[in-house]
Coordinates of C-alpha atoms in Angstrom, one line a residue:
M26 CA 31.0 66.8 59.3
E27 CA 31.5 64.8 62.5
P28 CA 33.8 61.7 61.8
I29 CA 32.0 58.4 61.8
Q30 CA 34.1 57.0 64.7
S31 CA 33.2 60.0 66.8
K32 CA 29.5 59.4 66.1
I33 CA 29.7 55.8 67.0
S34 CA 31.5 56.6 70.3
K35 CA 28.8 59.1 71.1
L36 CA 26.1 56.6 70.3
I37 CA 27.8 54.0 72.6
D38 CA 28.0 56.5 75.5
F39 CA 24.4 57.4 75.0
L40 CA 23.0 53.9 74.9
G41 CA 25.2 52.8 77.7
N42 CA 23.6 55.2 80.2
P43 CA 20.5 53.6 81.8
E44 CA 19.0 57.0 82.3
N45 CA 18.8 57.6 78.6
L46 CA 16.7 54.5 77.8
P47 CA 12.9 54.7 77.6
D48 CA 12.2 51.9 80.0
E49 CA 13.5 51.7 83.6
T50 CA 16.5 49.4 83.8
G51 CA 19.6 48.7 85.9
E52 CA 23.0 48.2 84.3
V53 CA 23.1 48.3 80.4
T54 CA 25.4 46.0 78.5
I55 CA 26.7 47.3 75.2
C56 CA 27.5 44.9 72.3
Q57 CA 28.8 45.7 68.9
T58 CA 28.9 44.1 65.5
H59 CA 30.6 45.7 62.5
G60 CA 27.2 47.2 61.5
S61 CA 25.3 47.8 64.8
V62 CA 25.4 48.9 68.4
L63 CA 23.1 47.0 70.8
A64 CA 22.1 48.1 74.3
L65 CA 21.0 45.2 76.4
A66 CA 18.7 46.5 79.2
D67 CA 16.8 44.4 81.8
H68 CA 13.8 43.7 79.7
H69 CA 14.5 45.1 76.3
V70 CA 17.2 45.4 73.7
Y71 CA 17.8 48.5 71.6
K72 CA 19.6 48.1 68.3
V73 CA 21.0 51.0 66.3
K74 CA 22.8 50.8 63.0
K75 CA 26.2 52.5 62.7
P76 CA 26.4 55.1 60.0
V77 CA 28.7 53.0 57.9
D78 CA 28.9 51.8 54.3
F79 CA 30.5 48.4 53.6
G80 CA 29.1 48.2 50.1
F81 CA 26.9 45.2 50.9
M82 CA 25.3 47.3 53.7
D83 CA 24.8 51.1 53.6
F84 CA 23.4 53.0 56.7
T85 CA 25.0 56.3 56.0
T86 CA 21.8 58.4 56.0
L87 CA 18.9 58.6 58.5
E88 CA 16.4 57.6 55.9
K89 CA 18.3 54.4 55.1
R90 CA 18.5 53.5 58.8
Q91 CA 14.8 54.2 59.3
A92 CA 13.8 52.1 56.3
N93 CA 16.1 49.3 57.5
A94 CA 14.5 49.4 61.0
R95 CA 11.0 49.0 59.6
R96 CA 12.2 46.2 57.3
E97 CA 14.0 44.4 60.2
I98 CA 10.9 44.3 62.3
K99 CA 8.7 43.1 59.5
L100 CA 11.0 40.3 58.4
N101 CA 12.0 39.0 61.8
R102 CA 8.4 38.7 62.9
R103 CA 8.1 35.8 60.4
L104 CA 10.1 33.5 62.7
C105 CA 10.0 35.4 66.0
S106 CA 6.6 36.9 66.1
D107 CA 6.3 38.8 69.4
T108 CA 9.9 39.8 70.1
Y109 CA 10.3 42.6 67.7
L110 CA 8.2 45.5 69.1
D111 CA 8.7 48.8 67.3
A112 CA 11.2 51.4 66.1
V113 CA 11.8 54.4 68.4
T114 CA 13.4 57.6 67.4
I115 CA 16.4 59.4 68.8
T116 CA 16.3 63.1 68.8
E117 CA 18.9 65.9 69.4
A118 CA 17.9 69.0 71.3
D119 CA 19.2 72.5 70.7
D120 CA 21.8 72.0 73.4
G121 CA 23.2 68.9 71.6
S122 CA 21.7 66.4 74.1
W123 CA 20.1 63.2 72.8
R124 CA 17.0 61.5 74.0
F125 CA 14.6 58.7 73.0
G126 CA 11.4 59.5 71.1
D127 CA 9.7 62.4 73.0
G128 CA 9.1 64.3 69.8
K129 CA 11.3 67.2 70.7
G130 CA 14.3 68.3 68.7
E131 CA 15.6 67.0 65.4
I132 CA 15.3 63.3 64.7
I133 CA 18.9 62.0 64.1
D134 CA 18.5 58.2 64.5
C135 CA 16.2 55.3 65.4
A136 CA 16.5 52.1 67.3
V137 CA 14.7 48.8 66.9
R138 CA 13.2 47.8 70.3
M139 CA 12.9 44.1 71.1
K140 CA 12.0 42.1 74.1
R141 CA 15.1 40.7 75.7
L142 CA 15.2 36.9 75.4
E143 CA 16.0 35.1 78.6
D144 CA 19.6 34.0 79.0
G145 CA 20.2 30.2 79.3
F146 CA 17.9 29.3 76.5
F147 CA 19.9 30.1 73.4
L148 CA 20.8 27.1 71.3
P149 CA 24.5 26.9 72.3
Q150 CA 23.4 27.0 75.9
I151 CA 20.7 24.3 75.4
L152 CA 23.1 22.0 73.6
K153 CA 25.8 22.5 76.2
K154 CA 23.4 21.3 78.9
G155 CA 23.0 18.1 76.8
D156 CA 19.2 18.2 76.9
D157 CA 18.1 15.8 74.2
P158 CA 19.9 17.5 71.3
N159 CA 18.1 15.3 68.7
N160 CA 14.7 16.5 69.9
M161 CA 16.0 20.1 69.6
M162 CA 17.1 19.5 66.0
E163 CA 13.6 18.1 65.3
I164 CA 11.9 21.2 66.8
I165 CA 14.0 23.5 64.7
S166 CA 13.6 21.5 61.5
D167 CA 9.8 21.3 61.9
R168 CA 9.6 25.1 62.2
L169 CA 11.9 25.7 59.3
M170 CA 10.0 23.3 57.0
E171 CA 6.8 25.2 57.8
F172 CA 8.6 28.5 57.2
Y173 CA 10.0 27.5 53.8
G174 CA 6.7 25.9 52.8
G175 CA 5.0 29.3 53.4
Q176 CA 7.2 31.3 51.1
T177 CA 5.8 32.6 47.9
G178 CA 8.9 32.1 45.7
E179 CA 8.8 35.7 44.6
C180 CA 12.5 36.3 44.9
K181 CA 14.3 37.4 41.7
A182 CA 15.5 34.4 39.8
E183 CA 18.8 36.2 39.2
Y184 CA 19.7 35.7 42.9
G185 CA 20.1 32.0 42.2
D186 CA 22.1 32.4 39.0
I187 CA 25.5 30.6 39.1
S188 CA 27.3 33.8 38.1
K189 CA 25.8 35.6 41.1
I190 CA 26.9 32.7 43.4
R191 CA 30.4 32.8 41.9
Q192 CA 30.5 36.6 42.4
D193 CA 29.6 36.1 46.1
C194 CA 32.3 33.6 46.5
E195 CA 34.8 35.8 44.8
G196 CA 33.8 38.6 47.2
N197 CA 34.6 36.4 50.1
F198 CA 38.0 35.5 48.7
Q199 CA 38.9 39.2 48.0
A200 CA 38.1 40.0 51.7
M201 CA 40.1 37.0 52.9
E202 CA 43.1 38.1 50.8
K203 CA 43.2 41.4 52.8
L204 CA 43.5 39.6 56.2
P205 CA 46.8 38.7 57.8
E206 CA 48.5 35.4 56.8
A207 CA 48.1 34.2 60.4
V208 CA 44.3 34.4 59.8
V209 CA 44.2 33.2 56.2
H210 CA 47.2 31.2 55.0
P211 CA 47.6 31.5 51.2
V212 CA 47.6 27.6 50.9
L213 CA 44.3 27.5 52.8
L214 CA 42.8 30.1 50.5
E215 CA 44.0 28.4 47.4
T216 CA 42.5 25.1 48.6
V217 CA 39.1 26.6 49.3
K218 CA 39.2 28.4 46.0
S219 CA 40.0 25.2 44.1
F220 CA 37.1 23.4 45.8
T221 CA 34.7 26.2 45.2
Y222 CA 35.4 26.7 41.5
T223 CA 35.5 23.0 40.8
F224 CA 32.1 22.5 42.5
L225 CA 30.5 25.4 40.5
D226 CA 31.8 24.0 37.2
R227 CA 30.7 20.4 37.9
Y228 CA 27.3 21.3 39.2
A229 CA 26.4 24.2 36.9
T230 CA 23.2 22.5 35.6
L231 CA 22.1 21.7 39.2
F232 CA 22.3 25.3 40.2
E233 CA 20.2 26.2 37.1
E234 CA 17.6 23.5 38.1
R235 CA 17.3 24.9 41.6
V236 CA 16.2 28.3 40.1
R237 CA 13.6 26.6 37.9
E238 CA 12.3 24.5 40.8
G239 CA 11.7 27.6 43.0
K240 CA 14.4 26.7 45.5
I241 CA 15.5 30.4 45.7
Q242 CA 13.3 31.8 48.6
E243 CA 13.2 34.8 50.9
C244 CA 15.1 32.9 53.6
H245 CA 16.4 33.9 57.0
G246 CA 19.9 34.5 55.7
D247 CA 21.8 34.4 59.0
L248 CA 20.7 31.1 60.4
H249 CA 23.3 30.3 63.0
M250 CA 23.2 29.0 66.6
D251 CA 23.2 32.3 68.4
H252 CA 20.1 33.3 66.6
I253 CA 17.9 30.5 67.9
H254 CA 16.1 30.7 71.3
Y255 CA 13.8 28.0 72.8
K256 CA 11.9 28.2 76.1
D257 CA 8.7 26.7 77.3
G258 CA 7.8 25.3 73.9
R259 CA 8.3 28.7 72.2
L260 CA 10.9 28.7 69.4
C261 CA 12.3 32.1 68.3
I262 CA 14.7 32.3 65.3
F263 CA 15.7 36.0 65.2
D264 CA 18.1 38.5 63.6
C265 CA 17.6 37.6 60.0
I266 CA 19.3 39.5 57.1
E267 CA 17.3 42.6 56.4
F268 CA 19.8 45.0 55.0
N269 CA 20.5 43.3 51.7
E270 CA 17.9 41.4 49.7
A271 CA 20.5 39.4 47.7
F272 CA 21.8 38.0 51.0
R273 CA 18.3 36.9 52.0
C274 CA 16.9 35.6 48.7
I275 CA 19.0 32.5 48.5
D276 CA 18.8 28.7 47.9
I277 CA 17.2 27.0 50.9
A278 CA 20.3 24.8 51.0
N279 CA 22.4 27.9 51.5
D280 CA 20.2 29.0 54.4
L281 CA 20.3 25.6 56.1
A282 CA 24.0 25.1 55.5
F283 CA 24.7 28.1 57.8
L284 CA 23.2 26.3 60.8
A285 CA 24.8 22.9 60.0
M286 CA 28.2 24.6 59.6
D287 CA 27.8 26.5 62.9
L288 CA 26.9 23.3 64.7
E289 CA 30.0 21.6 63.3
H290 CA 32.1 24.6 64.2
Q291 CA 31.0 24.3 67.8
G292 CA 31.6 20.6 67.9
Y293 CA 28.1 19.2 67.4
I294 CA 29.0 16.9 64.6
R295 CA 26.2 14.4 65.1
E296 CA 23.5 17.1 65.6
A297 CA 24.5 18.7 62.3
A298 CA 24.2 15.4 60.5
H299 CA 20.8 14.7 62.1
F300 CA 19.6 18.2 61.2
T301 CA 20.7 17.8 57.6
T302 CA 19.0 14.4 57.3
L303 CA 15.8 15.7 58.8
M304 CA 15.7 18.7 56.4
A305 CA 16.5 16.6 53.3
K306 CA 13.8 14.1 54.1
G307 CA 11.2 16.6 55.2
L308 CA 11.7 18.8 52.1
K309 CA 12.0 15.8 49.8
D310 CA 15.1 17.4 48.4
E311 CA 17.5 14.8 46.9
H312 CA 20.2 17.3 46.2
L313 CA 20.1 19.1 49.5
T314 CA 22.9 17.3 51.2
T315 CA 25.3 17.7 48.3
L316 CA 24.6 21.4 47.9
M317 CA 24.8 22.0 51.7
H318 CA 28.3 20.7 51.6
F319 CA 29.3 23.4 49.1
Y320 CA 27.3 26.1 51.0
K321 CA 28.9 25.1 54.3
A322 CA 32.3 25.9 52.9
Y323 CA 30.8 29.2 51.6
R324 CA 29.2 30.0 54.9
A325 CA 32.3 29.3 56.9
C326 CA 34.1 31.9 54.6
V327 CA 31.2 34.4 55.2
R328 CA 31.4 33.9 58.9
G329 CA 35.2 34.2 58.9
K330 CA 34.9 37.4 56.8
V331 CA 32.5 39.0 59.2
H332 CA 34.8 38.2 62.1
G333 CA 37.7 39.5 60.1
L334 CA 35.9 42.8 59.5
A335 CA 35.3 43.1 63.2
G336 CA 38.9 42.2 63.9
T337 CA 40.1 45.1 61.9
D338 CA 37.4 47.6 63.1
P339 CA 39.2 50.4 65.0
S340 CA 36.0 51.3 66.9
L341 CA 36.3 47.9 68.8
P342 CA 38.5 47.4 71.8
P343 CA 41.9 45.7 71.0
E344 CA 41.0 42.5 72.9
E345 CA 37.7 42.2 71.1
R346 CA 39.5 42.7 67.8
R347 CA 42.0 39.9 68.7
L348 CA 39.2 37.5 69.6
N349 CA 37.4 38.2 66.4
L350 CA 40.5 37.5 64.3
D351 CA 41.0 34.2 66.2
E352 CA 37.3 33.3 65.4
A353 CA 37.9 34.3 61.8
A354 CA 40.9 31.9 61.6
S355 CA 38.8 29.0 63.0
F356 CA 36.0 29.5 60.5
F357 CA 38.5 29.6 57.6
Q358 CA 40.1 26.4 58.8
L359 CA 36.7 24.8 58.9
A360 CA 36.2 26.0 55.3
M361 CA 39.4 24.2 54.3
Q362 CA 38.2 21.0 56.0
Y363 CA 35.1 21.1 53.8
A364 CA 37.2 21.7 50.8
C365 CA 39.4 18.7 51.2
C366 CA 37.6 16.2 53.5
G367 CA 34.0 16.1 52.6
L368 CA 32.0 14.1 55.2
P369 CA 33.4 13.9 58.8
A370 CA 36.8 12.3 58.2
A371 CA 39.7 10.6 59.7
L372 CA 43.0 11.0 57.9
I373 CA 45.5 8.3 58.7
F374 CA 49.1 9.3 57.9
F375 CA 51.5 6.4 57.8
G376 CA 54.8 5.4 56.4
P377 CA 58.4 4.4 57.3
A378 CA 60.4 6.4 59.8
G379 CA 62.1 9.4 58.1
S380 CA 59.5 9.7 55.4
G381 CA 58.4 13.0 56.9
K382 CA 54.9 11.8 57.6
S383 CA 54.7 13.5 61.0
T384 CA 55.8 16.8 59.5
L385 CA 53.3 16.5 56.8
A386 CA 50.5 15.5 59.2
G387 CA 51.3 18.4 61.4
R388 CA 51.3 20.8 58.5
I389 CA 47.9 19.7 57.3
G390 CA 46.5 19.7 60.8
G391 CA 47.8 23.2 61.4
L392 CA 46.3 24.6 58.2
A393 CA 42.9 22.8 58.8
G394 CA 42.8 23.4 62.5
C395 CA 42.1 19.8 63.3
P396 CA 43.6 17.6 66.1
V397 CA 46.7 15.5 65.3
L398 CA 47.2 12.3 67.4
N399 CA 50.8 11.1 67.2
S400 CA 51.7 7.5 68.2
D401 CA 55.2 8.6 69.4
V402 CA 53.7 11.1 71.8
L403 CA 51.2 8.6 73.1
R404 CA 53.9 6.0 73.6
K405 CA 56.1 8.2 75.7
E406 CA 53.1 9.5 77.7
L407 CA 52.4 5.9 78.6
F408 CA 55.8 5.8 80.3
S409 CA 55.7 9.4 81.6
L410 CA 58.7 10.3 79.5
P411 CA 59.3 13.8 78.0
V412 CA 57.8 13.6 74.5
D413 CA 60.5 15.6 72.7
E414 CA 63.6 13.9 74.3
P415 CA 65.2 10.6 73.3
A416 CA 64.0 7.7 75.4
P417 CA 66.7 6.2 77.8
D418 CA 68.1 2.9 76.6
S419 CA 67.0 1.4 79.9
V420 CA 63.3 1.6 79.0
K421 CA 63.5 1.0 75.2
A422 CA 62.8 -2.7 75.4
D423 CA 59.5 -2.2 77.2
L424 CA 58.8 1.0 75.3
Y425 CA 58.9 -0.7 71.9
S426 CA 57.7 -4.1 72.9
R427 CA 54.9 -5.8 70.9
E428 CA 52.6 -5.4 73.9
T429 CA 53.3 -1.7 74.2
T430 CA 52.9 -1.1 70.5
D431 CA 49.6 -2.9 70.4
R432 CA 48.4 -0.8 73.3
V433 CA 49.5 2.4 71.7
Y434 CA 47.5 1.7 68.5
N435 CA 44.5 0.8 70.6
I436 CA 44.8 4.1 72.4
L437 CA 45.2 5.9 69.1
I438 CA 41.9 4.4 68.0
E439 CA 40.1 5.2 71.2
K440 CA 41.3 8.8 71.3
G441 CA 40.6 9.2 67.6
L442 CA 37.0 8.1 68.0
K443 CA 36.6 10.3 71.0
Y444 CA 37.9 13.4 69.1
A445 CA 35.7 12.5 66.1
K446 CA 32.6 13.1 68.2
T447 CA 33.4 16.8 68.4
H448 CA 35.7 17.4 65.4
R449 CA 34.6 16.9 61.8
T450 CA 38.2 16.1 60.8
I451 CA 40.9 14.3 62.8
I452 CA 44.4 13.1 61.9
L453 CA 46.2 10.0 63.2
D454 CA 49.9 9.9 62.7
A455 CA 51.9 6.6 63.1
T456 CA 54.2 4.3 61.2
Y457 CA 51.6 1.5 61.0
A458 CA 54.3 -0.9 60.0
N459 CA 52.1 -3.8 60.9
P460 CA 49.2 -4.0 58.4
D461 CA 47.0 -5.5 61.1
H462 CA 47.0 -2.1 62.9
R463 CA 45.8 -0.4 59.7
G464 CA 43.0 -3.0 59.4
E465 CA 41.9 -2.6 63.0
T466 CA 41.9 1.2 62.6
R467 CA 39.8 1.0 59.5
L468 CA 37.3 -1.3 61.0
A469 CA 37.0 0.8 64.2
F470 CA 36.2 4.0 62.3
R471 CA 33.9 2.4 59.8
S472 CA 31.9 1.0 62.7
A473 CA 31.5 4.6 63.8
A474 CA 30.2 5.6 60.4
I475 CA 33.5 7.3 59.4
D476 CA 35.3 6.0 56.3
P477 CA 39.1 6.6 57.1
L478 CA 41.4 7.8 54.3
F479 CA 44.9 6.4 54.5
I480 CA 47.7 8.6 53.4
F481 CA 50.9 6.6 52.7
V482 CA 53.9 9.0 52.9
T483 CA 57.1 7.9 51.1
A484 CA 60.5 9.3 50.4
E485 CA 63.6 8.4 48.5
E486 CA 66.1 6.3 50.6
K487 CA 68.8 8.9 50.5
M488 CA 66.4 11.5 51.8
I489 CA 65.3 9.1 54.6
H490 CA 69.0 8.4 55.5
G491 CA 69.6 12.2 55.7
R492 CA 66.6 12.8 57.9
L493 CA 67.5 10.0 60.3
S494 CA 71.1 11.2 60.3
D495 CA 69.9 14.7 61.2
R496 CA 68.1 13.3 64.2
N497 CA 71.4 12.0 65.6
K498 CA 72.5 15.6 66.1
A499 CA 69.1 16.8 67.3
T500 CA 68.5 17.4 71.0
R501 CA 64.7 17.6 70.5
S502 CA 62.8 14.9 68.6
V503 CA 59.5 13.1 69.3
S504 CA 60.7 10.0 67.4
D505 CA 63.4 7.8 68.7
A506 CA 64.2 6.4 65.2
R507 CA 67.8 7.1 64.1
E508 CA 70.0 6.2 61.1
K509 CA 71.2 3.0 62.7
D510 CA 67.6 1.8 62.7
F511 CA 67.2 2.2 58.9
D512 CA 67.4 -1.5 58.0
T513 CA 65.0 -2.5 60.7
L514 CA 62.4 0.3 60.4
V515 CA 62.7 1.4 56.8
A516 CA 64.1 -1.3 54.5
G517 CA 61.8 -3.9 56.0
Y518 CA 58.7 -1.7 55.8
R519 CA 55.8 -3.5 54.0
D520 CA 54.2 -1.2 51.5
P521 CA 50.4 -1.3 51.5
D522 CA 48.4 -3.2 49.0
P523 CA 46.0 -0.7 47.4
G524 CA 43.4 -3.4 46.9
N525 CA 42.8 -3.6 50.6
Y526 CA 41.7 0.0 50.9
Q527 CA 38.7 0.2 48.5
G528 CA 39.9 3.4 47.0
N529 CA 40.7 5.0 50.3
L530 CA 44.4 5.2 49.9
I531 CA 46.6 8.1 48.7
E532 CA 50.4 7.8 48.2
I533 CA 52.4 11.0 48.5
D534 CA 56.1 11.4 47.7
N535 CA 57.7 13.6 50.4
S536 CA 61.2 13.6 49.1
G537 CA 61.3 17.3 48.3
D538 CA 60.1 20.4 50.0
P539 CA 57.6 19.5 52.7
E540 CA 55.5 22.6 51.7
D541 CA 55.3 21.3 48.1
A542 CA 54.2 17.9 49.4
A543 CA 51.5 19.5 51.6
Q544 CA 50.1 21.5 48.6
A545 CA 50.2 18.4 46.4
L546 CA 48.3 16.4 49.1
L547 CA 45.6 19.1 49.5
K548 CA 45.1 19.1 45.8
T549 CA 44.8 15.3 45.8
L550 CA 42.4 15.4 48.7
T551 CA 40.1 17.9 47.0
G552 CA 40.1 15.7 43.9
K553 CA 39.4 12.6 46.0
L554 CA 36.5 14.4 47.6
F555 CA 34.7 14.8 44.3
E556 CA 35.6 11.3 43.2
K557 CA 34.7 9.3 46.3
Q558 CA 32.7 11.1 49.1
K559 CA 29.2 11.2 47.6
L560 CA 29.9 14.4 45.6
K561 CA 29.1 12.8 42.3
R562 CA 28.7 14.8 39.1
G563 CA 25.5 16.8 38.9
P564 CA 22.7 16.2 36.4

């Protein structure tokens, strides 16, 4: 039997030759997913399933691929009526040559033929142009509300069972465990697991209610930005899940979460919030927003898993595999943000010099893939100084003056608010020795509808002395604080009054191993999420 990779290579060569396609075309572009090969011609797209079996999708026989092609056309016509044209056969002649659907030779495969949608009008391209994104969200939400309203509710109830949802989550985690640590760090995986299982336990009765209320529908199943096209008043939402009924028969909240997550992944934070608000209001679904938060984390893991599979697919070119692994890592980082930060968030790390707050902030930022704005870096950039070298004594008076410090904290706020428009989680890292700077930061972010969470990092005095002493020997350090500054910077540091933070204050002891502190903080953040950020206990 011919090896699968050899079959796929032959299929790629066949589809990539313009002379082999049924319609006249110029150059053909070949695209691959882990389950399909697509040939993009001038006016049509031909999609052929690879003869693979991943468990959740099985295309190993001709009969399975033909049945899947028919199902793909039928289901996709629901939201993209005139794009999916037909299925055309591929035959093999006695001499071993392949050709499209002329009736001669043995039928060996089939392709779904689609109209090629015009470039420049896919949702990522539309939003990048900046053409009234709120209106685009309204167009999409109107169509989806009509779509869900037309469903019959005939999906099997078992697809909404919490044990099935838990099983799907566990399948994601098992796939994530097989990926390199650079793609899925164990601490990240543990944080997402903790959030997932806690949510399932707390909201068990809500998941049961969703089944009874008919919220499990035959949805799109793969509702992300690249699958939405809009031109001249015509909306096409294509490429739904056809190969696995269980992936398609899901809670409406699960379906919608995919698009909201993808919008946030690409930096459209406000658009995602607007879309979610529109759908919750339009569907009159009081639990939609809460459930979408859970499903966004789940969907980020699904998307990361898909890219992870592609990143380890030997049939793809090395550069394409590398890009897929990078994308997988970014989705898993987003899943971690959902797991510990809830709504779009600003994490404010503060504490005395030598407490290790910058190390901790950088560790959390690295795991979650979110920007970290450091006051020491901003201060030195103001004076065009190398950020990782000690400042010359000649400039220190100006560098650390009251006026410069006030300016640094204002820049920290300005940059933080700017980053918050395109990142759902940001980190600010500064000593914030003056409580007024904390108050100004809190007011600025709350005015932007972001409730900042302050993380007060402490450490034992002997540990702080040791860290400051180590800096005396270091040739590279962003901070200029040294052991001689202990009395000024540390002993006189005013601890925050918890009563001023309305529950948005976490204190973390960073006296020991920084990795232990990071894990303890992530666990606390996840607990804080359920306690504070609108994820209240279900019915």
